GROMACS .gro file of N, CA and C in nm:
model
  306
    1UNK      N    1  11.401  12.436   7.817
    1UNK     CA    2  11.284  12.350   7.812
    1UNK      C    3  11.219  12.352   7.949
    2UNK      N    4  11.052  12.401   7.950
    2UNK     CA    5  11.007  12.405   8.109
    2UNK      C    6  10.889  12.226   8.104
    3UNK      N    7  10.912  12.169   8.227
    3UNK     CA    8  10.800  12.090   8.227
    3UNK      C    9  10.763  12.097   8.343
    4UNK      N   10  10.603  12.058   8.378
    4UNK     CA   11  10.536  12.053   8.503
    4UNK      C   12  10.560  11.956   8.585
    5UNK      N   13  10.572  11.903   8.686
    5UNK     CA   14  10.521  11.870   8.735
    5UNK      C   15  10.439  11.871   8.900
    6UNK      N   16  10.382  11.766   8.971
    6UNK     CA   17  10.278  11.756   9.089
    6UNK      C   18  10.410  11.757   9.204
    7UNK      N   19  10.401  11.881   9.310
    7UNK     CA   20  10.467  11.881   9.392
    7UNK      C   21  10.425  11.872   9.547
    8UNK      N   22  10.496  11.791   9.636
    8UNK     CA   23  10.431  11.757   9.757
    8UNK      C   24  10.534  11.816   9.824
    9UNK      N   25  10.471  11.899   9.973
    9UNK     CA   26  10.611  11.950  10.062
    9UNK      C   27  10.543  11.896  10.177
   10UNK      N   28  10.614  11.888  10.303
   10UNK     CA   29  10.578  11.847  10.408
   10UNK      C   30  10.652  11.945  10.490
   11UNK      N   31  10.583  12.069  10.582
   11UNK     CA   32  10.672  12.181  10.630
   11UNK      C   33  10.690  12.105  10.791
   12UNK      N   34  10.756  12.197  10.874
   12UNK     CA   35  10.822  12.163  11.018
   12UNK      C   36  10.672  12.102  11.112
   13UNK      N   37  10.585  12.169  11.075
   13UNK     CA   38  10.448  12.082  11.169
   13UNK      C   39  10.409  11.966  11.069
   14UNK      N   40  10.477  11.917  11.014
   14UNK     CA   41  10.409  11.753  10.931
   14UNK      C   42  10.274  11.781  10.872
   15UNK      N   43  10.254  11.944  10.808
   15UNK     CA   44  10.126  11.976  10.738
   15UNK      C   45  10.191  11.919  10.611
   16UNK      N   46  10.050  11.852  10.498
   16UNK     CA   47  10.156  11.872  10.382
   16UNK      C   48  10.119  11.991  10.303
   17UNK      N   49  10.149  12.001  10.216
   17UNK     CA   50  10.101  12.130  10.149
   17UNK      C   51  10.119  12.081   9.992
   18UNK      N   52  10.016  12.064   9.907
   18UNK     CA   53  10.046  11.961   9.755
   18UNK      C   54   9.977  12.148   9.670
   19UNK      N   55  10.132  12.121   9.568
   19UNK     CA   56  10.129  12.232   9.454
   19UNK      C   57  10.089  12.140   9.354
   20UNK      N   58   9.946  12.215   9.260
   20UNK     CA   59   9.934  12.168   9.130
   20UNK      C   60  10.047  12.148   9.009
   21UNK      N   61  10.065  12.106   8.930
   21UNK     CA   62  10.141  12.093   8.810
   21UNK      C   63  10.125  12.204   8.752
   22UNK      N   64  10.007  12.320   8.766
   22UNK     CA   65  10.032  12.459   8.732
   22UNK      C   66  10.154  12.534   8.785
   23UNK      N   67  10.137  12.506   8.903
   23UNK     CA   68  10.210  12.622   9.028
   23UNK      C   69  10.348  12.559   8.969
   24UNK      N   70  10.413  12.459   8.966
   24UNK     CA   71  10.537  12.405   8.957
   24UNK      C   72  10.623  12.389   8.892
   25UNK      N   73  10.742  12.450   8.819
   25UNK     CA   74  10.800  12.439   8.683
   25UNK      C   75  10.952  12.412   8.725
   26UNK      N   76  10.986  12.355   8.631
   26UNK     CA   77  11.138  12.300   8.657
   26UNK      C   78  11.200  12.316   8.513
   27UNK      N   79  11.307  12.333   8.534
   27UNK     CA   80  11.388  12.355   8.397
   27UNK      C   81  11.505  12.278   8.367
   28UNK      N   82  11.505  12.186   8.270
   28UNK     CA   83  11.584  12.103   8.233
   28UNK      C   84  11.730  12.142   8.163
   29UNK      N   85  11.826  12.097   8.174
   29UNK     CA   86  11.935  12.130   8.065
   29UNK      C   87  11.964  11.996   7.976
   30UNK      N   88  11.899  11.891   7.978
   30UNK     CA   89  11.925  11.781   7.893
   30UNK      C   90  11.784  11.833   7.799
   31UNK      N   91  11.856  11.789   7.698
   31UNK     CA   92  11.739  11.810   7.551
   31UNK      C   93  11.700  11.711   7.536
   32UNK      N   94  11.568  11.689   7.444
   32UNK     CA   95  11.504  11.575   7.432
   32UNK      C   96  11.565  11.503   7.298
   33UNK      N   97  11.661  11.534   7.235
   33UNK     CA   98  11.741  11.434   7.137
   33UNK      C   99  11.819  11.369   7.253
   34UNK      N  100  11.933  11.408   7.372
   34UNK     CA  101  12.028  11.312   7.445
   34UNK      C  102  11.927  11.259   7.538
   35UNK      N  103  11.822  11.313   7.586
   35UNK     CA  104  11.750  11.216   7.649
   35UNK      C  105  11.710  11.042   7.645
   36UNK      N  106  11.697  11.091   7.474
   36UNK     CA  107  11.629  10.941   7.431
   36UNK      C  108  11.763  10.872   7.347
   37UNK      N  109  11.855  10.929   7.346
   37UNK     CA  110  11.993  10.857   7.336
   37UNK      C  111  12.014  10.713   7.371
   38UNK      N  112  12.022  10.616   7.308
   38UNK     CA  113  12.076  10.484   7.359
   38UNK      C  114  12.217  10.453   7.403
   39UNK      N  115  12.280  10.395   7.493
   39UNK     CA  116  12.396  10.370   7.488
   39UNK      C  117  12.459  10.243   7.472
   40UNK      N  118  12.556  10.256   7.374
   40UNK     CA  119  12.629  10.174   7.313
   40UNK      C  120  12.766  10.081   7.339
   41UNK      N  121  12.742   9.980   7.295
   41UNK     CA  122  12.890   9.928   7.369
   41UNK      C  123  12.903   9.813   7.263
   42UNK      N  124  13.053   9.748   7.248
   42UNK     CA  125  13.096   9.639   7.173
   42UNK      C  126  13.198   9.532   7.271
   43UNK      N  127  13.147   9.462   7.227
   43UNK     CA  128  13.206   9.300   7.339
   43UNK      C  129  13.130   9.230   7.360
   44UNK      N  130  13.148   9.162   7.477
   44UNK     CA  131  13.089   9.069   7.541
   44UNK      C  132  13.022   9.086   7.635
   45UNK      N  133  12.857   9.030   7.603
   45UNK     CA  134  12.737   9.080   7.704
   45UNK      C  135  12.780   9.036   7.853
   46UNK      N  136  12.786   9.072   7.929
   46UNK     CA  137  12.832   9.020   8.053
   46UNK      C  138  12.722   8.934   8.100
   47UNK      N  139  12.716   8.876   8.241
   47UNK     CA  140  12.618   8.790   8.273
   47UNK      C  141  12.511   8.855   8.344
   48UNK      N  142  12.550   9.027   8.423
   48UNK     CA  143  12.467   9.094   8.484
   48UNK      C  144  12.369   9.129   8.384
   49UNK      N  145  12.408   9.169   8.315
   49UNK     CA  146  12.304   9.175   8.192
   49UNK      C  147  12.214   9.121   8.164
   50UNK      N  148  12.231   8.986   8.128
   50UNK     CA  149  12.088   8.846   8.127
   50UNK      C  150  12.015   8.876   8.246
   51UNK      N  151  12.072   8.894   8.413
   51UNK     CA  152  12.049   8.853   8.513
   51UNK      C  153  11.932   8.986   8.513
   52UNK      N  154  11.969   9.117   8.485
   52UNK     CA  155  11.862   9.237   8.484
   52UNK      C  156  11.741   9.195   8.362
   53UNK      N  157  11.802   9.171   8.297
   53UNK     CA  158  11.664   9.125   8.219
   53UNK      C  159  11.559   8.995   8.254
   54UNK      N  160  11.658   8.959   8.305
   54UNK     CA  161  11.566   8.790   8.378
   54UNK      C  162  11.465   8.881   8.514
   55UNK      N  163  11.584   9.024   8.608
   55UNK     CA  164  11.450   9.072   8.680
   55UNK      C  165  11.366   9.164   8.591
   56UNK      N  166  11.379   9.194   8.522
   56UNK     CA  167  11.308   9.289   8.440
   56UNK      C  168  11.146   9.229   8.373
   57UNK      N  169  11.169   9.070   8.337
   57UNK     CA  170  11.045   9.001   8.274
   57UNK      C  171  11.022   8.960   8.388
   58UNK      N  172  11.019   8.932   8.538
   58UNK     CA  173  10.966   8.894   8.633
   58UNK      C  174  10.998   8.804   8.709
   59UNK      N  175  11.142   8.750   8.684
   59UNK     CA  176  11.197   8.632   8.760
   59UNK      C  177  11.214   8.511   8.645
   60UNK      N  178  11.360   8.427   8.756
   60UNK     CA  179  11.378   8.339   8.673
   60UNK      C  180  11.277   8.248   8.609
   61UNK      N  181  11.133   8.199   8.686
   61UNK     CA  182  11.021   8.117   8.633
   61UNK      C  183  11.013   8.188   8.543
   62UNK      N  184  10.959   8.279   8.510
   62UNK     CA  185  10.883   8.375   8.401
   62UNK      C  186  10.973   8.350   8.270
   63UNK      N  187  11.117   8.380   8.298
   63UNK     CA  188  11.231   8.368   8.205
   63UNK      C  189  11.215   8.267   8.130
   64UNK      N  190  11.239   8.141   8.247
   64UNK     CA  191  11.196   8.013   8.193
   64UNK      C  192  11.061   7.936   8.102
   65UNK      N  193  10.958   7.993   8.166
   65UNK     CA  194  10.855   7.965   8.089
   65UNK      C  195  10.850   8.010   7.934
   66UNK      N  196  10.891   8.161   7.972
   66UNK     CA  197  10.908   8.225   7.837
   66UNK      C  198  10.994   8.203   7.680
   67UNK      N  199  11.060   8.103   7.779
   67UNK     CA  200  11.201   8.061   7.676
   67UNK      C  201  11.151   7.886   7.631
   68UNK      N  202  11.088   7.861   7.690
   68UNK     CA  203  10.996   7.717   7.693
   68UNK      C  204  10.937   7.791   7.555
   69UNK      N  205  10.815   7.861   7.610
   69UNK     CA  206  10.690   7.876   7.495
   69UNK      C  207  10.752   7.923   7.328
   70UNK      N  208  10.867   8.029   7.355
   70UNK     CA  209  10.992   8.065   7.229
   70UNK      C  210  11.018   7.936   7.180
   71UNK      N  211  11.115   7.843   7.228
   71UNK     CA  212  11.109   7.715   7.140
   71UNK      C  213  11.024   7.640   7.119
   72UNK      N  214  10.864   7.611   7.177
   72UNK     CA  215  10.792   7.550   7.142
   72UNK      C  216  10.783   7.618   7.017
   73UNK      N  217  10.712   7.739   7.016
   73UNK     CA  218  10.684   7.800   6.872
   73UNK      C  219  10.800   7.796   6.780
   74UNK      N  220  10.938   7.797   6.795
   74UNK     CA  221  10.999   7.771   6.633
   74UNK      C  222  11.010   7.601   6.621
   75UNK      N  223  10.959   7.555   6.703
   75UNK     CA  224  10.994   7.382   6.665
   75UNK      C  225  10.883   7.339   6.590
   76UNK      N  226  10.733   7.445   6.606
   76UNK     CA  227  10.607   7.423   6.541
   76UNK      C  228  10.634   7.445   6.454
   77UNK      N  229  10.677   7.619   6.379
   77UNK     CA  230  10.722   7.671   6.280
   77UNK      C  231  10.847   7.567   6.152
   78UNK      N  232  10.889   7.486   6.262
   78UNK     CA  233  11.044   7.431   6.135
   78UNK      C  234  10.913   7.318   6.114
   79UNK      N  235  10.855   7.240   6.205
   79UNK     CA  236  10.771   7.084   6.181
   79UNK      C  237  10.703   7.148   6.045
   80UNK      N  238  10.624   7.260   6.073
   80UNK     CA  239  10.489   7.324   5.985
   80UNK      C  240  10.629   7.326   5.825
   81UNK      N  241  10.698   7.371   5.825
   81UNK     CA  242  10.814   7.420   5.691
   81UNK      C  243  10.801   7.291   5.658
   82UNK      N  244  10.870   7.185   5.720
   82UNK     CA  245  10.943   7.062   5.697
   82UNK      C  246  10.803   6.987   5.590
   83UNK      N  247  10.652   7.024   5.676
   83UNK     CA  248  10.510   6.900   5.621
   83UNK      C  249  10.508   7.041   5.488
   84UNK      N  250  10.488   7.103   5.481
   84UNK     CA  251  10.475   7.241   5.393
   84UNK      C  252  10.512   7.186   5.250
   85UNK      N  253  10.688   7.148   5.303
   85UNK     CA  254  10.779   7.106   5.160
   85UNK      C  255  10.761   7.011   5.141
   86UNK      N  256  10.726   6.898   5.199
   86UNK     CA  257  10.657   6.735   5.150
   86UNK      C  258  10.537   6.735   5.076
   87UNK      N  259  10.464   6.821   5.117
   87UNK     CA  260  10.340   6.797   5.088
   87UNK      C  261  10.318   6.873   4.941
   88UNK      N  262  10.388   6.984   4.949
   88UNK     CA  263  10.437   7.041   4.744
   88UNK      C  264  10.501   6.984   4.720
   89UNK      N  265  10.589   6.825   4.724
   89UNK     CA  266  10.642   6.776   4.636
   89UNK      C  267  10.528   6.667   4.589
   90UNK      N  268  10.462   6.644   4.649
   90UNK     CA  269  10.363   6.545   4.631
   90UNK      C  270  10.288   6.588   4.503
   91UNK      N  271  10.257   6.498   4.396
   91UNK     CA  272  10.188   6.542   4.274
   91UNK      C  273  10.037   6.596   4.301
   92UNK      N  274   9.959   6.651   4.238
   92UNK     CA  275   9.846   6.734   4.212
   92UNK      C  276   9.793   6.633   4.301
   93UNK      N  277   9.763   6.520   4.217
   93UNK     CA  278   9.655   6.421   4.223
   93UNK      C  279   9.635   6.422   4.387
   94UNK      N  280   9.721   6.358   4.420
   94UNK     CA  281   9.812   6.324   4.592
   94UNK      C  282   9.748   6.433   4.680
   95UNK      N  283   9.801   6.568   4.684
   95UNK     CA  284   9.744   6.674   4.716
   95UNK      C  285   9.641   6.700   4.751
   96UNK      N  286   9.551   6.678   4.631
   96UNK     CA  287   9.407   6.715   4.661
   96UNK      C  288   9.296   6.611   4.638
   97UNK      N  289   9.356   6.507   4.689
   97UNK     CA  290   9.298   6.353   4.748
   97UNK      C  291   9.275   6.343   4.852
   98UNK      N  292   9.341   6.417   4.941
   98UNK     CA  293   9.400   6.478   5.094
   98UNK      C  294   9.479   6.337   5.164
   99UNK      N  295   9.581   6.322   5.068
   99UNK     CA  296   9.670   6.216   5.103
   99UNK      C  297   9.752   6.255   5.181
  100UNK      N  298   9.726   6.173   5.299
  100UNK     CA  299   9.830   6.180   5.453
  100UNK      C  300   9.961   6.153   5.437
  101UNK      N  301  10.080   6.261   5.442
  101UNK     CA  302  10.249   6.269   5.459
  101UNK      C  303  10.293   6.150   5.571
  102UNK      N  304  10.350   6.089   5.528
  102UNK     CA  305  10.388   5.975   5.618
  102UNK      C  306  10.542   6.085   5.717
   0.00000   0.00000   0.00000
């Protein structure tokens, strides 16, 4: 497998000298099926784990906020279920009177 890429050299007088992505070819021995390979494991997530993903979304605030706005939205979602199923038990009439769920 050949791919291009943009190559920069910097020779003994600190000239640089930049090769196009034409001029430049490199040859891989990983294939593009093990490339995109996931790796797998069974147990227990360790705590470094959370901690890379907490830097990964941008810091603990970010984490936090993010995990704020996540339970706001399923606490909307169960309230919205909870008025949903009151409000179909309520007869026709009730319904479309636009009678307020206590």
């Amino acid at each position: 497998e050949t791919s291009t890429v943009n190559s920069k050299k910097i020779d003994e007088t600190n000239n640089l000298e930049v090769k196009s992505a034409d001029d430049v070819n490199f040859h891989s021995n990983v294939s593009d099926s093990d490339a995109h390979k996931e790796i797998s494991e069974s147990g227990i997530v360790h705590f470094s784990t959370y901690k890379n993903y907490t830097k990964a979304m941008g810091g603990i605030y970010i984490a936090i906020v993010l995990l704020l706005l996540f339970t706001a939205a399923q606490i909307s979602v169960l309230l919205l279920i909870i008025f949903f199923g009151r409000w179909a038990a309520l007869p026709y009439e009730m319904q479309s009177a636009g009678y307020t769920i206590p």
